[in-house]
């Protein structure tokens, strides 16, 4: 099997994002309630264990009376980075909206309660936030869908349960285990979206869902230092140069050489922060013939020379 066949661009992007656990909460709701989510630096996820709830957000053509995205028991929702959306009950709610600075009350058993106290729970949720510690988070997130909805996905519910169990336990190496579980959770959520054909917005998932483009993307990720051109990548995709260029830009959201440059710079940042070899060795690993040509490209793309970026990252 070739290196290209073994390359997994989605896993590489999630690995570079370096997700870290912020918190996981077990939540129950009764009556009407709304929780506003407005911090894009935190990836939000929600697994519905029992009952139903809604995701409300502002997007073109949707009026205030729209029911939004309805989630039922077994469904999983992931927003890698999305501002201004609300987790809400199925019942309408006119009360003040809860948010990150105004959390719901915590019950003696550790659960958080949304809505009317004293009523039997109508919905049971596991919700959580994670942060991305990559220096290239905006670029990497731009390659992923703004939201993922997986319907009745038992594997995701199990992974969320494991994240919650590990978060509450005071066991050795907890942070390492959480980081690995979150990587798997993100990959599984995104993979389920791709399998269901739900990657509506341009990005890496849409590109990987196109058999021809997937071949070119895997070639880039397997051999980032290759002397790639649009013509060579088009041959890898078995398409004409013009067809490949337009198809890649439409499905991935970037022109082929823009994607290649962005990926090389993301890899370079990781190598520089790891202090993994000399400047010339880093340059060679990401496709540049000399440290000087790499330094010029890096400075133009990132805004500071690679030596300055490495110093800032280690301080």
PDB file of C-alpha atoms in Angstrom:
ATOM      1  CA  UNK A   1       0.000   0.000   0.000  1.00  0.00           C
ATOM      2  CA  UNK A   2       1.366   3.433  -0.932  1.00  0.00           C
ATOM      3  CA  UNK A   3       2.068   6.311   1.453  1.00  0.00           C
ATOM      4  CA  UNK A   4      -0.663   8.268  -0.323  1.00  0.00           C
ATOM      5  CA  UNK A   5      -3.237   5.581   0.453  1.00  0.00           C
ATOM      6  CA  UNK A   6      -2.194   5.626   4.119  1.00  0.00           C
ATOM      7  CA  UNK A   7      -2.355   9.414   4.420  1.00  0.00           C
ATOM      8  CA  UNK A   8      -5.341  10.656   6.429  1.00  0.00           C
ATOM      9  CA  UNK A   9      -5.767  14.423   5.961  1.00  0.00           C
ATOM     10  CA  UNK A  10      -8.726  14.669   8.365  1.00  0.00           C
ATOM     11  CA  UNK A  11      -6.818  12.996  11.193  1.00  0.00           C
ATOM     12  CA  UNK A  12      -3.807  15.223  10.495  1.00  0.00           C
ATOM     13  CA  UNK A  13      -5.876  18.418  10.661  1.00  0.00           C
ATOM     14  CA  UNK A  14      -7.522  17.369  13.943  1.00  0.00           C
ATOM     15  CA  UNK A  15      -4.122  16.343  15.319  1.00  0.00           C
ATOM     16  CA  UNK A  16      -2.644  19.741  14.459  1.00  0.00           C
ATOM     17  CA  UNK A  17      -5.605  21.492  16.109  1.00  0.00           C
ATOM     18  CA  UNK A  18      -4.506  19.971  19.447  1.00  0.00           C
ATOM     19  CA  UNK A  19      -7.903  19.884  21.199  1.00  0.00           C
ATOM     20  CA  UNK A  20      -7.859  20.222  24.984  1.00  0.00           C
ATOM     21  CA  UNK A  21     -10.748  19.634  27.399  1.00  0.00           C
ATOM     22  CA  UNK A  22     -12.299  22.704  28.988  1.00  0.00           C
ATOM     23  CA  UNK A  23     -15.274  21.095  30.685  1.00  0.00           C
ATOM     24  CA  UNK A  24     -18.006  18.506  30.346  1.00  0.00           C
ATOM     25  CA  UNK A  25     -21.400  18.912  32.049  1.00  0.00           C
ATOM     26  CA  UNK A  26     -24.372  16.646  32.566  1.00  0.00           C
ATOM     27  CA  UNK A  27     -27.526  18.721  32.079  1.00  0.00           C
ATOM     28  CA  UNK A  28     -31.255  18.131  32.467  1.00  0.00           C
ATOM     29  CA  UNK A  29     -34.077  20.388  31.371  1.00  0.00           C
ATOM     30  CA  UNK A  30     -37.779  20.847  32.041  1.00  0.00           C
ATOM     31  CA  UNK A  31     -40.230  23.437  30.737  1.00  0.00           C
ATOM     32  CA  UNK A  32     -38.920  26.339  28.673  1.00  0.00           C
ATOM     33  CA  UNK A  33     -35.234  27.359  28.667  1.00  0.00           C
ATOM     34  CA  UNK A  34     -32.541  28.849  26.415  1.00  0.00           C
ATOM     35  CA  UNK A  35     -28.730  28.917  26.691  1.00  0.00           C
ATOM     36  CA  UNK A  36     -26.813  31.323  24.447  1.00  0.00           C
ATOM     37  CA  UNK A  37     -23.415  30.193  23.119  1.00  0.00           C
ATOM     38  CA  UNK A  38     -21.237  33.021  21.838  1.00  0.00           C
ATOM     39  CA  UNK A  39     -17.557  32.172  22.350  1.00  0.00           C
ATOM     40  CA  UNK A  40     -16.062  30.996  19.036  1.00  0.00           C
ATOM     41  CA  UNK A  41     -12.738  30.044  20.631  1.00  0.00           C
ATOM     42  CA  UNK A  42     -14.518  27.162  22.369  1.00  0.00           C
ATOM     43  CA  UNK A  43     -15.699  24.172  20.367  1.00  0.00           C
ATOM     44  CA  UNK A  44     -19.140  23.170  21.675  1.00  0.00           C
ATOM     45  CA  UNK A  45     -20.599  19.684  21.587  1.00  0.00           C
ATOM     46  CA  UNK A  46     -23.886  18.237  22.802  1.00  0.00           C
ATOM     47  CA  UNK A  47     -25.069  14.627  23.022  1.00  0.00           C
ATOM     48  CA  UNK A  48     -28.776  14.063  23.676  1.00  0.00           C
ATOM     49  CA  UNK A  49     -29.235  11.107  26.040  1.00  0.00           C
ATOM     50  CA  UNK A  50     -33.012  11.413  26.487  1.00  0.00           C
ATOM     51  CA  UNK A  51     -35.743  13.691  25.121  1.00  0.00           C
ATOM     52  CA  UNK A  52     -35.341  16.466  22.543  1.00  0.00           C
ATOM     53  CA  UNK A  53     -34.015  20.022  22.249  1.00  0.00           C
ATOM     54  CA  UNK A  54     -33.244  22.594  19.545  1.00  0.00           C
ATOM     55  CA  UNK A  55     -30.275  24.475  18.130  1.00  0.00           C
ATOM     56  CA  UNK A  56     -31.277  28.024  17.146  1.00  0.00           C
ATOM     57  CA  UNK A  57     -28.923  30.265  15.200  1.00  0.00           C
ATOM     58  CA  UNK A  58     -29.045  33.297  12.954  1.00  0.00           C
ATOM     59  CA  UNK A  59     -28.533  32.550   9.277  1.00  0.00           C
ATOM     60  CA  UNK A  60     -29.843  34.108   6.035  1.00  0.00           C
ATOM     61  CA  UNK A  61     -33.519  33.521   5.311  1.00  0.00           C
ATOM     62  CA  UNK A  62     -34.421  32.164   8.719  1.00  0.00           C
ATOM     63  CA  UNK A  63     -36.962  34.090  10.745  1.00  0.00           C
ATOM     64  CA  UNK A  64     -37.326  34.221  14.545  1.00  0.00           C
ATOM     65  CA  UNK A  65     -40.161  31.657  14.486  1.00  0.00           C
ATOM     66  CA  UNK A  66     -38.113  28.936  12.793  1.00  0.00           C
ATOM     67  CA  UNK A  67     -37.736  25.783  14.894  1.00  0.00           C
ATOM     68  CA  UNK A  68     -34.020  25.499  14.039  1.00  0.00           C
ATOM     69  CA  UNK A  69     -32.225  22.149  14.185  1.00  0.00           C
ATOM     70  CA  UNK A  70     -34.129  19.621  16.291  1.00  0.00           C
ATOM     71  CA  UNK A  71     -32.017  17.084  18.199  1.00  0.00           C
ATOM     72  CA  UNK A  72     -33.505  13.842  19.547  1.00  0.00           C
ATOM     73  CA  UNK A  73     -32.191  11.093  21.833  1.00  0.00           C
ATOM     74  CA  UNK A  74     -29.024   9.606  20.360  1.00  0.00           C
ATOM     75  CA  UNK A  75     -28.177  12.691  18.282  1.00  0.00           C
ATOM     76  CA  UNK A  76     -24.843  14.500  18.515  1.00  0.00           C
ATOM     77  CA  UNK A  77     -24.122  18.142  17.668  1.00  0.00           C
ATOM     78  CA  UNK A  78     -20.664  19.673  17.183  1.00  0.00           C
ATOM     79  CA  UNK A  79     -19.807  23.315  16.455  1.00  0.00           C
ATOM     80  CA  UNK A  80     -15.998  23.560  15.987  1.00  0.00           C
ATOM     81  CA  UNK A  81     -16.307  27.372  15.850  1.00  0.00           C
ATOM     82  CA  UNK A  82     -19.613  29.147  15.505  1.00  0.00           C
ATOM     83  CA  UNK A  83     -20.854  32.377  17.059  1.00  0.00           C
ATOM     84  CA  UNK A  84     -24.327  33.338  18.146  1.00  0.00           C
ATOM     85  CA  UNK A  85     -26.304  30.125  18.512  1.00  0.00           C
ATOM     86  CA  UNK A  86     -28.662  29.014  21.241  1.00  0.00           C
ATOM     87  CA  UNK A  87     -29.392  25.631  22.790  1.00  0.00           C
ATOM     88  CA  UNK A  88     -33.120  25.670  23.587  1.00  0.00           C
ATOM     89  CA  UNK A  89     -36.022  23.564  24.823  1.00  0.00           C
ATOM     90  CA  UNK A  90     -38.737  22.392  22.468  1.00  0.00           C
ATOM     91  CA  UNK A  91     -41.132  24.691  24.349  1.00  0.00           C
ATOM     92  CA  UNK A  92     -40.932  28.403  23.662  1.00  0.00           C
ATOM     93  CA  UNK A  93     -39.240  30.441  26.377  1.00  0.00           C
ATOM     94  CA  UNK A  94     -39.611  34.157  27.116  1.00  0.00           C
ATOM     95  CA  UNK A  95     -37.381  34.170  30.207  1.00  0.00           C
ATOM     96  CA  UNK A  96     -33.867  35.633  30.366  1.00  0.00           C
ATOM     97  CA  UNK A  97     -31.362  33.665  28.326  1.00  0.00           C
ATOM     98  CA  UNK A  98     -28.598  31.871  30.210  1.00  0.00           C
ATOM     99  CA  UNK A  99     -25.038  32.129  28.881  1.00  0.00           C
ATOM    100  CA  UNK A 100     -21.429  31.351  29.817  1.00  0.00           C
ATOM    101  CA  UNK A 101     -21.467  34.113  32.462  1.00  0.00           C
ATOM    102  CA  UNK A 102     -24.918  33.194  33.829  1.00  0.00           C
ATOM    103  CA  UNK A 103     -24.895  29.395  34.235  1.00  0.00           C
ATOM    104  CA  UNK A 104     -27.850  27.244  35.329  1.00  0.00           C
ATOM    105  CA  UNK A 105     -28.157  26.001  38.933  1.00  0.00           C
ATOM    106  CA  UNK A 106     -26.249  22.878  39.927  1.00  0.00           C
ATOM    107  CA  UNK A 107     -28.174  20.082  41.647  1.00  0.00           C
ATOM    108  CA  UNK A 108     -26.833  18.041  44.603  1.00  0.00           C
ATOM    109  CA  UNK A 109     -26.065  15.088  42.290  1.00  0.00           C
ATOM    110  CA  UNK A 110     -23.781  17.306  40.171  1.00  0.00           C
ATOM    111  CA  UNK A 111     -26.150  17.772  37.232  1.00  0.00           C
ATOM    112  CA  UNK A 112     -27.104  21.214  35.989  1.00  0.00           C
ATOM    113  CA  UNK A 113     -30.797  22.054  35.661  1.00  0.00           C
ATOM    114  CA  UNK A 114     -32.310  24.141  32.887  1.00  0.00           C
ATOM    115  CA  UNK A 115     -35.831  25.529  33.082  1.00  0.00           C
ATOM    116  CA  UNK A 116     -38.380  25.000  35.840  1.00  0.00           C
ATOM    117  CA  UNK A 117     -37.125  23.404  39.047  1.00  0.00           C
ATOM    118  CA  UNK A 118     -39.345  20.723  40.530  1.00  0.00           C
ATOM    119  CA  UNK A 119     -40.626  19.383  37.197  1.00  0.00           C
ATOM    120  CA  UNK A 120     -39.525  15.901  36.062  1.00  0.00           C
ATOM    121  CA  UNK A 121     -36.694  16.120  33.480  1.00  0.00           C
ATOM    122  CA  UNK A 122     -37.848  16.192  29.859  1.00  0.00           C
ATOM    123  CA  UNK A 123     -34.368  16.107  28.323  1.00  0.00           C
ATOM    124  CA  UNK A 124     -30.971  14.744  29.442  1.00  0.00           C
ATOM    125  CA  UNK A 125     -27.805  16.085  27.794  1.00  0.00           C
ATOM    126  CA  UNK A 126     -24.043  15.835  27.925  1.00  0.00           C
ATOM    127  CA  UNK A 127     -22.546  19.151  26.826  1.00  0.00           C
ATOM    128  CA  UNK A 128     -18.977  20.333  26.741  1.00  0.00           C
ATOM    129  CA  UNK A 129     -16.376  22.743  25.486  1.00  0.00           C
ATOM    130  CA  UNK A 130     -12.891  22.122  24.242  1.00  0.00           C
ATOM    131  CA  UNK A 131     -10.252  24.584  23.095  1.00  0.00           C
ATOM    132  CA  UNK A 132      -7.759  24.270  20.252  1.00  0.00           C
ATOM    133  CA  UNK A 133      -4.145  24.971  21.144  1.00  0.00           C
ATOM    134  CA  UNK A 134      -2.752  25.105  17.610  1.00  0.00           C
ATOM    135  CA  UNK A 135      -1.118  28.368  16.459  1.00  0.00           C
ATOM    136  CA  UNK A 136      -2.937  27.851  13.155  1.00  0.00           C
ATOM    137  CA  UNK A 137      -6.431  27.269  14.563  1.00  0.00           C
ATOM    138  CA  UNK A 138      -8.325  29.758  12.305  1.00  0.00           C
ATOM    139  CA  UNK A 139      -6.865  28.213   9.138  1.00  0.00           C
ATOM    140  CA  UNK A 140      -7.461  24.628  10.246  1.00  0.00           C
ATOM    141  CA  UNK A 141     -11.025  25.351  11.384  1.00  0.00           C
ATOM    142  CA  UNK A 142     -11.739  26.999   8.041  1.00  0.00           C
ATOM    143  CA  UNK A 143     -11.201  23.566   6.456  1.00  0.00           C
ATOM    144  CA  UNK A 144     -13.939  22.010   8.616  1.00  0.00           C
ATOM    145  CA  UNK A 145     -17.737  22.477   8.545  1.00  0.00           C
ATOM    146  CA  UNK A 146     -19.155  25.133  10.883  1.00  0.00           C
ATOM    147  CA  UNK A 147     -21.449  22.535  12.422  1.00  0.00           C
ATOM    148  CA  UNK A 148     -21.943  18.773  12.402  1.00  0.00           C
ATOM    149  CA  UNK A 149     -25.143  16.923  13.284  1.00  0.00           C
ATOM    150  CA  UNK A 150     -24.928  13.136  13.650  1.00  0.00           C
ATOM    151  CA  UNK A 151     -28.226  11.333  14.056  1.00  0.00           C
ATOM    152  CA  UNK A 152     -28.591   8.405  16.496  1.00  0.00           C
ATOM    153  CA  UNK A 153     -24.842   7.762  16.606  1.00  0.00           C
ATOM    154  CA  UNK A 154     -24.087   5.303  19.421  1.00  0.00           C
ATOM    155  CA  UNK A 155     -20.289   5.506  18.993  1.00  0.00           C
ATOM    156  CA  UNK A 156     -20.300   9.268  19.557  1.00  0.00           C
ATOM    157  CA  UNK A 157     -22.509   8.961  22.639  1.00  0.00           C
ATOM    158  CA  UNK A 158     -20.088   6.380  24.045  1.00  0.00           C
ATOM    159  CA  UNK A 159     -17.107   8.656  23.394  1.00  0.00           C
ATOM    160  CA  UNK A 160     -18.821  11.599  25.089  1.00  0.00           C
ATOM    161  CA  UNK A 161     -19.576   9.356  28.084  1.00  0.00           C
ATOM    162  CA  UNK A 162     -15.881   8.402  28.266  1.00  0.00           C
ATOM    163  CA  UNK A 163     -14.851  12.078  28.121  1.00  0.00           C
ATOM    164  CA  UNK A 164     -17.211  12.884  30.989  1.00  0.00           C
ATOM    165  CA  UNK A 165     -16.032   9.930  33.090  1.00  0.00           C
ATOM    166  CA  UNK A 166     -12.375  10.820  32.559  1.00  0.00           C
ATOM    167  CA  UNK A 167     -12.969  14.499  33.289  1.00  0.00           C
ATOM    168  CA  UNK A 168     -14.589  13.746  36.668  1.00  0.00           C
ATOM    169  CA  UNK A 169     -12.000  11.157  37.710  1.00  0.00           C
ATOM    170  CA  UNK A 170      -8.781  12.263  39.407  1.00  0.00           C
ATOM    171  CA  UNK A 171      -6.604   9.619  37.808  1.00  0.00           C
ATOM    172  CA  UNK A 172      -2.977   9.880  36.660  1.00  0.00           C
ATOM    173  CA  UNK A 173      -2.398  11.207  33.111  1.00  0.00           C
ATOM    174  CA  UNK A 174      -5.977  12.530  32.945  1.00  0.00           C
ATOM    175  CA  UNK A 175      -5.058  15.407  30.619  1.00  0.00           C
ATOM    176  CA  UNK A 176      -3.269  13.082  28.191  1.00  0.00           C
ATOM    177  CA  UNK A 177      -6.229  10.698  28.074  1.00  0.00           C
ATOM    178  CA  UNK A 178      -8.688  13.592  27.605  1.00  0.00           C
ATOM    179  CA  UNK A 179      -6.651  14.997  24.720  1.00  0.00           C
ATOM    180  CA  UNK A 180      -6.675  11.627  22.951  1.00  0.00           C
ATOM    181  CA  UNK A 181     -10.392  11.070  23.578  1.00  0.00           C
ATOM    182  CA  UNK A 182     -11.232  14.524  22.231  1.00  0.00           C
ATOM    183  CA  UNK A 183      -9.195  13.887  19.085  1.00  0.00           C
ATOM    184  CA  UNK A 184     -11.109  10.655  18.512  1.00  0.00           C
ATOM    185  CA  UNK A 185     -14.419  12.397  19.292  1.00  0.00           C
ATOM    186  CA  UNK A 186     -13.761  15.160  16.767  1.00  0.00           C
ATOM    187  CA  UNK A 187     -12.608  12.741  14.076  1.00  0.00           C
ATOM    188  CA  UNK A 188     -15.604  10.464  14.638  1.00  0.00           C
ATOM    189  CA  UNK A 189     -18.033  13.412  14.512  1.00  0.00           C
ATOM    190  CA  UNK A 190     -16.493  14.816  11.346  1.00  0.00           C
ATOM    191  CA  UNK A 191     -16.224  11.374   9.764  1.00  0.00           C
ATOM    192  CA  UNK A 192     -19.887  10.689  10.471  1.00  0.00           C
ATOM    193  CA  UNK A 193     -20.716  13.993   8.776  1.00  0.00           C
ATOM    194  CA  UNK A 194     -18.680  13.031   5.725  1.00  0.00           C
ATOM    195  CA  UNK A 195     -20.206   9.535   5.586  1.00  0.00           C
ATOM    196  CA  UNK A 196     -23.688  11.051   5.661  1.00  0.00           C
ATOM    197  CA  UNK A 197     -22.847  13.555   2.929  1.00  0.00           C
ATOM    198  CA  UNK A 198     -23.602  16.391   5.344  1.00  0.00           C
ATOM    199  CA  UNK A 199     -20.585  18.576   4.591  1.00  0.00           C
ATOM    200  CA  UNK A 200     -22.624  21.335   2.981  1.00  0.00           C
ATOM    201  CA  UNK A 201     -19.995  24.072   3.167  1.00  0.00           C
ATOM    202  CA  UNK A 202     -16.756  23.967   1.165  1.00  0.00           C
ATOM    203  CA  UNK A 203     -13.797  22.540   3.021  1.00  0.00           C
ATOM    204  CA  UNK A 204     -11.643  19.496   3.588  1.00  0.00           C
ATOM    205  CA  UNK A 205     -14.599  17.144   4.171  1.00  0.00           C
ATOM    206  CA  UNK A 206     -16.220  18.090   0.873  1.00  0.00           C
ATOM    207  CA  UNK A 207     -12.897  17.645  -0.864  1.00  0.00           C
ATOM    208  CA  UNK A 208     -12.365  14.213   0.678  1.00  0.00           C
ATOM    209  CA  UNK A 209     -15.911  13.283  -0.326  1.00  0.00           C
ATOM    210  CA  UNK A 210     -14.932  13.773  -3.981  1.00  0.00           C
ATOM    211  CA  UNK A 211     -13.059  10.647  -5.104  1.00  0.00           C
ATOM    212  CA  UNK A 212     -10.892  12.540  -7.615  1.00  0.00           C
ATOM    213  CA  UNK A 213      -9.993  15.408  -5.272  1.00  0.00           C
ATOM    214  CA  UNK A 214      -9.394  13.021  -2.376  1.00  0.00           C
ATOM    215  CA  UNK A 215      -6.531  11.481  -4.338  1.00  0.00           C
ATOM    216  CA  UNK A 216      -4.872  14.885  -4.772  1.00  0.00           C
ATOM    217  CA  UNK A 217      -5.452  15.877  -1.135  1.00  0.00           C
ATOM    218  CA  UNK A 218      -3.937  12.632   0.120  1.00  0.00           C
ATOM    219  CA  UNK A 219      -0.956  13.171  -2.167  1.00  0.00           C
ATOM    220  CA  UNK A 220      -0.363  16.628  -0.678  1.00  0.00           C
ATOM    221  CA  UNK A 221      -0.606  15.316   2.886  1.00  0.00           C
ATOM    222  CA  UNK A 222       1.526  12.239   2.231  1.00  0.00           C
ATOM    223  CA  UNK A 223       4.287  14.226   0.497  1.00  0.00           C
ATOM    224  CA  UNK A 224       4.082  17.937   1.446  1.00  0.00           C
ATOM    225  CA  UNK A 225       7.694  18.543   0.377  1.00  0.00           C
ATOM    226  CA  UNK A 226       7.114  17.385  -3.205  1.00  0.00           C
ATOM    227  CA  UNK A 227       7.500  19.937  -5.994  1.00  0.00           C
ATOM    228  CA  UNK A 228       3.759  20.065  -6.587  1.00  0.00           C
ATOM    229  CA  UNK A 229       2.122  22.038  -9.360  1.00  0.00           C
ATOM    230  CA  UNK A 230      -1.505  22.297 -10.428  1.00  0.00           C
ATOM    231  CA  UNK A 231      -0.684  20.096 -13.403  1.00  0.00           C
ATOM    232  CA  UNK A 232       0.878  17.356 -11.243  1.00  0.00           C
ATOM    233  CA  UNK A 233      -2.012  17.408  -8.772  1.00  0.00           C
ATOM    234  CA  UNK A 234      -4.493  17.301 -11.653  1.00  0.00           C
ATOM    235  CA  UNK A 235      -2.786  14.150 -12.920  1.00  0.00           C
ATOM    236  CA  UNK A 236      -3.053  12.613  -9.438  1.00  0.00           C
ATOM    237  CA  UNK A 237      -6.790  13.366  -9.586  1.00  0.00           C
ATOM    238  CA  UNK A 238      -7.094  12.069 -13.180  1.00  0.00           C
ATOM    239  CA  UNK A 239      -8.599  15.401 -14.281  1.00  0.00           C
ATOM    240  CA  UNK A 240      -7.643  18.065 -16.773  1.00  0.00           C
ATOM    241  CA  UNK A 241      -5.776  21.023 -15.301  1.00  0.00           C
ATOM    242  CA  UNK A 242      -8.665  23.467 -15.696  1.00  0.00           C
ATOM    243  CA  UNK A 243     -11.329  21.018 -14.456  1.00  0.00           C
ATOM    244  CA  UNK A 244      -9.206  20.117 -11.440  1.00  0.00           C
ATOM    245  CA  UNK A 245      -8.516  23.756 -10.528  1.00  0.00           C
ATOM    246  CA  UNK A 246     -12.184  24.792 -10.639  1.00  0.00           C
ATOM    247  CA  UNK A 247     -13.396  21.646  -8.903  1.00  0.00           C
ATOM    248  CA  UNK A 248     -10.804  21.934  -6.122  1.00  0.00           C
ATOM    249  CA  UNK A 249     -11.574  25.600  -5.491  1.00  0.00           C
ATOM    250  CA  UNK A 250     -15.330  24.952  -5.470  1.00  0.00           C
ATOM    251  CA  UNK A 251     -15.250  21.952  -3.123  1.00  0.00           C
ATOM    252  CA  UNK A 252     -12.338  22.822  -0.808  1.00  0.00           C
ATOM    253  CA  UNK A 253     -12.794  26.595  -0.773  1.00  0.00           C
ATOM    254  CA  UNK A 254      -9.162  27.343  -1.676  1.00  0.00           C
ATOM    255  CA  UNK A 255      -7.177  27.139  -4.890  1.00  0.00           C
ATOM    256  CA  UNK A 256      -4.880  24.053  -4.959  1.00  0.00           C
ATOM    257  CA  UNK A 257      -1.626  25.972  -4.446  1.00  0.00           C
ATOM    258  CA  UNK A 258      -3.212  28.090  -1.703  1.00  0.00           C
ATOM    259  CA  UNK A 259      -4.160  24.897   0.120  1.00  0.00           C
ATOM    260  CA  UNK A 260      -0.656  23.484  -0.368  1.00  0.00           C
ATOM    261  CA  UNK A 261       0.949  26.671   0.994  1.00  0.00           C
ATOM    262  CA  UNK A 262      -1.410  26.802   3.979  1.00  0.00           C
ATOM    263  CA  UNK A 263      -0.719  23.157   4.822  1.00  0.00           C
ATOM    264  CA  UNK A 264       3.046  23.586   4.505  1.00  0.00           C
ATOM    265  CA  UNK A 265       2.952  26.613   6.816  1.00  0.00           C
ATOM    266  CA  UNK A 266       0.853  24.728   9.386  1.00  0.00           C
ATOM    267  CA  UNK A 267       3.422  21.904   9.367  1.00  0.00           C
ATOM    268  CA  UNK A 268       6.271  24.410   9.576  1.00  0.00           C
ATOM    269  CA  UNK A 269       4.742  26.030  12.654  1.00  0.00           C
ATOM    270  CA  UNK A 270       4.545  22.669  14.373  1.00  0.00           C
ATOM    271  CA  UNK A 271       8.175  21.867  13.553  1.00  0.00           C
ATOM    272  CA  UNK A 272       9.373  25.305  14.693  1.00  0.00           C
ATOM    273  CA  UNK A 273       7.513  25.088  17.998  1.00  0.00           C
ATOM    274  CA  UNK A 274       8.983  21.643  18.597  1.00  0.00           C
ATOM    275  CA  UNK A 275      12.477  22.978  17.803  1.00  0.00           C
ATOM    276  CA  UNK A 276      12.642  19.987  15.483  1.00  0.00           C
ATOM    277  CA  UNK A 277      15.853  20.480  13.509  1.00  0.00           C
ATOM    278  CA  UNK A 278      17.673  23.435  11.979  1.00  0.00           C
ATOM    279  CA  UNK A 279      15.977  26.066   9.831  1.00  0.00           C
ATOM    280  CA  UNK A 280      17.348  24.388   6.706  1.00  0.00           C
ATOM    281  CA  UNK A 281      15.941  21.014   7.822  1.00  0.00           C
ATOM    282  CA  UNK A 282      12.521  22.521   8.535  1.00  0.00           C
ATOM    283  CA  UNK A 283      12.581  24.220   5.124  1.00  0.00           C
ATOM    284  CA  UNK A 284      13.390  20.933   3.395  1.00  0.00           C
ATOM    285  CA  UNK A 285      10.616  19.058   5.221  1.00  0.00           C
ATOM    286  CA  UNK A 286       7.973  21.515   3.981  1.00  0.00           C
ATOM    287  CA  UNK A 287       9.150  21.794   0.391  1.00  0.00           C
ATOM    288  CA  UNK A 288      11.680  24.655   0.222  1.00  0.00           C
ATOM    289  CA  UNK A 289      15.136  24.318  -1.271  1.00  0.00           C
ATOM    290  CA  UNK A 290      16.833  26.644   1.221  1.00  0.00           C
ATOM    291  CA  UNK A 291      16.330  28.319   4.581  1.00  0.00           C
ATOM    292  CA  UNK A 292      16.246  31.739   2.911  1.00  0.00           C
ATOM    293  CA  UNK A 293      13.416  30.929   0.480  1.00  0.00           C
ATOM    294  CA  UNK A 294      11.481  29.295   3.324  1.00  0.00           C
ATOM    295  CA  UNK A 295      12.027  32.344   5.550  1.00  0.00           C
ATOM    296  CA  UNK A 296      10.673  34.682   2.871  1.00  0.00           C
ATOM    297  CA  UNK A 297       7.567  32.526   2.288  1.00  0.00           C
ATOM    298  CA  UNK A 298       6.950  32.040   6.011  1.00  0.00           C
ATOM    299  CA  UNK A 299       7.333  35.749   6.796  1.00  0.00           C
ATOM    300  CA  UNK A 300       4.926  36.680   4.005  1.00  0.00           C
ATOM    301  CA  UNK A 301       2.338  34.130   5.140  1.00  0.00           C
ATOM    302  CA  UNK A 302       2.619  34.447   8.939  1.00  0.00           C
ATOM    303  CA  UNK A 303       3.767  38.045   9.331  1.00  0.00           C
ATOM    304  CA  UNK A 304       6.990  37.325  11.240  1.00  0.00           C
ATOM    305  CA  UNK A 305      10.198  35.439  10.321  1.00  0.00           C
ATOM    306  CA  UNK A 306      10.344  31.783  11.395  1.00  0.00           C
ATOM    307  CA  UNK A 307      13.082  32.503  13.969  1.00  0.00           C
ATOM    308  CA  UNK A 308      10.890  35.119  15.654  1.00  0.00           C
ATOM    309  CA  UNK A 309       7.857  32.810  15.569  1.00  0.00           C
ATOM    310  CA  UNK A 310       9.888  30.023  17.214  1.00  0.00           C
ATOM    311  CA  UNK A 311      11.161  32.379  19.928  1.00  0.00           C
ATOM    312  CA  UNK A 312       7.683  33.723  20.665  1.00  0.00           C
ATOM    313  CA  UNK A 313       6.279  30.205  20.886  1.00  0.00           C
ATOM    314  CA  UNK A 314       8.909  29.052  23.370  1.00  0.00           C
ATOM    315  CA  UNK A 315       8.614  32.078  25.646  1.00  0.00           C
TER     316      UNK A 315
END
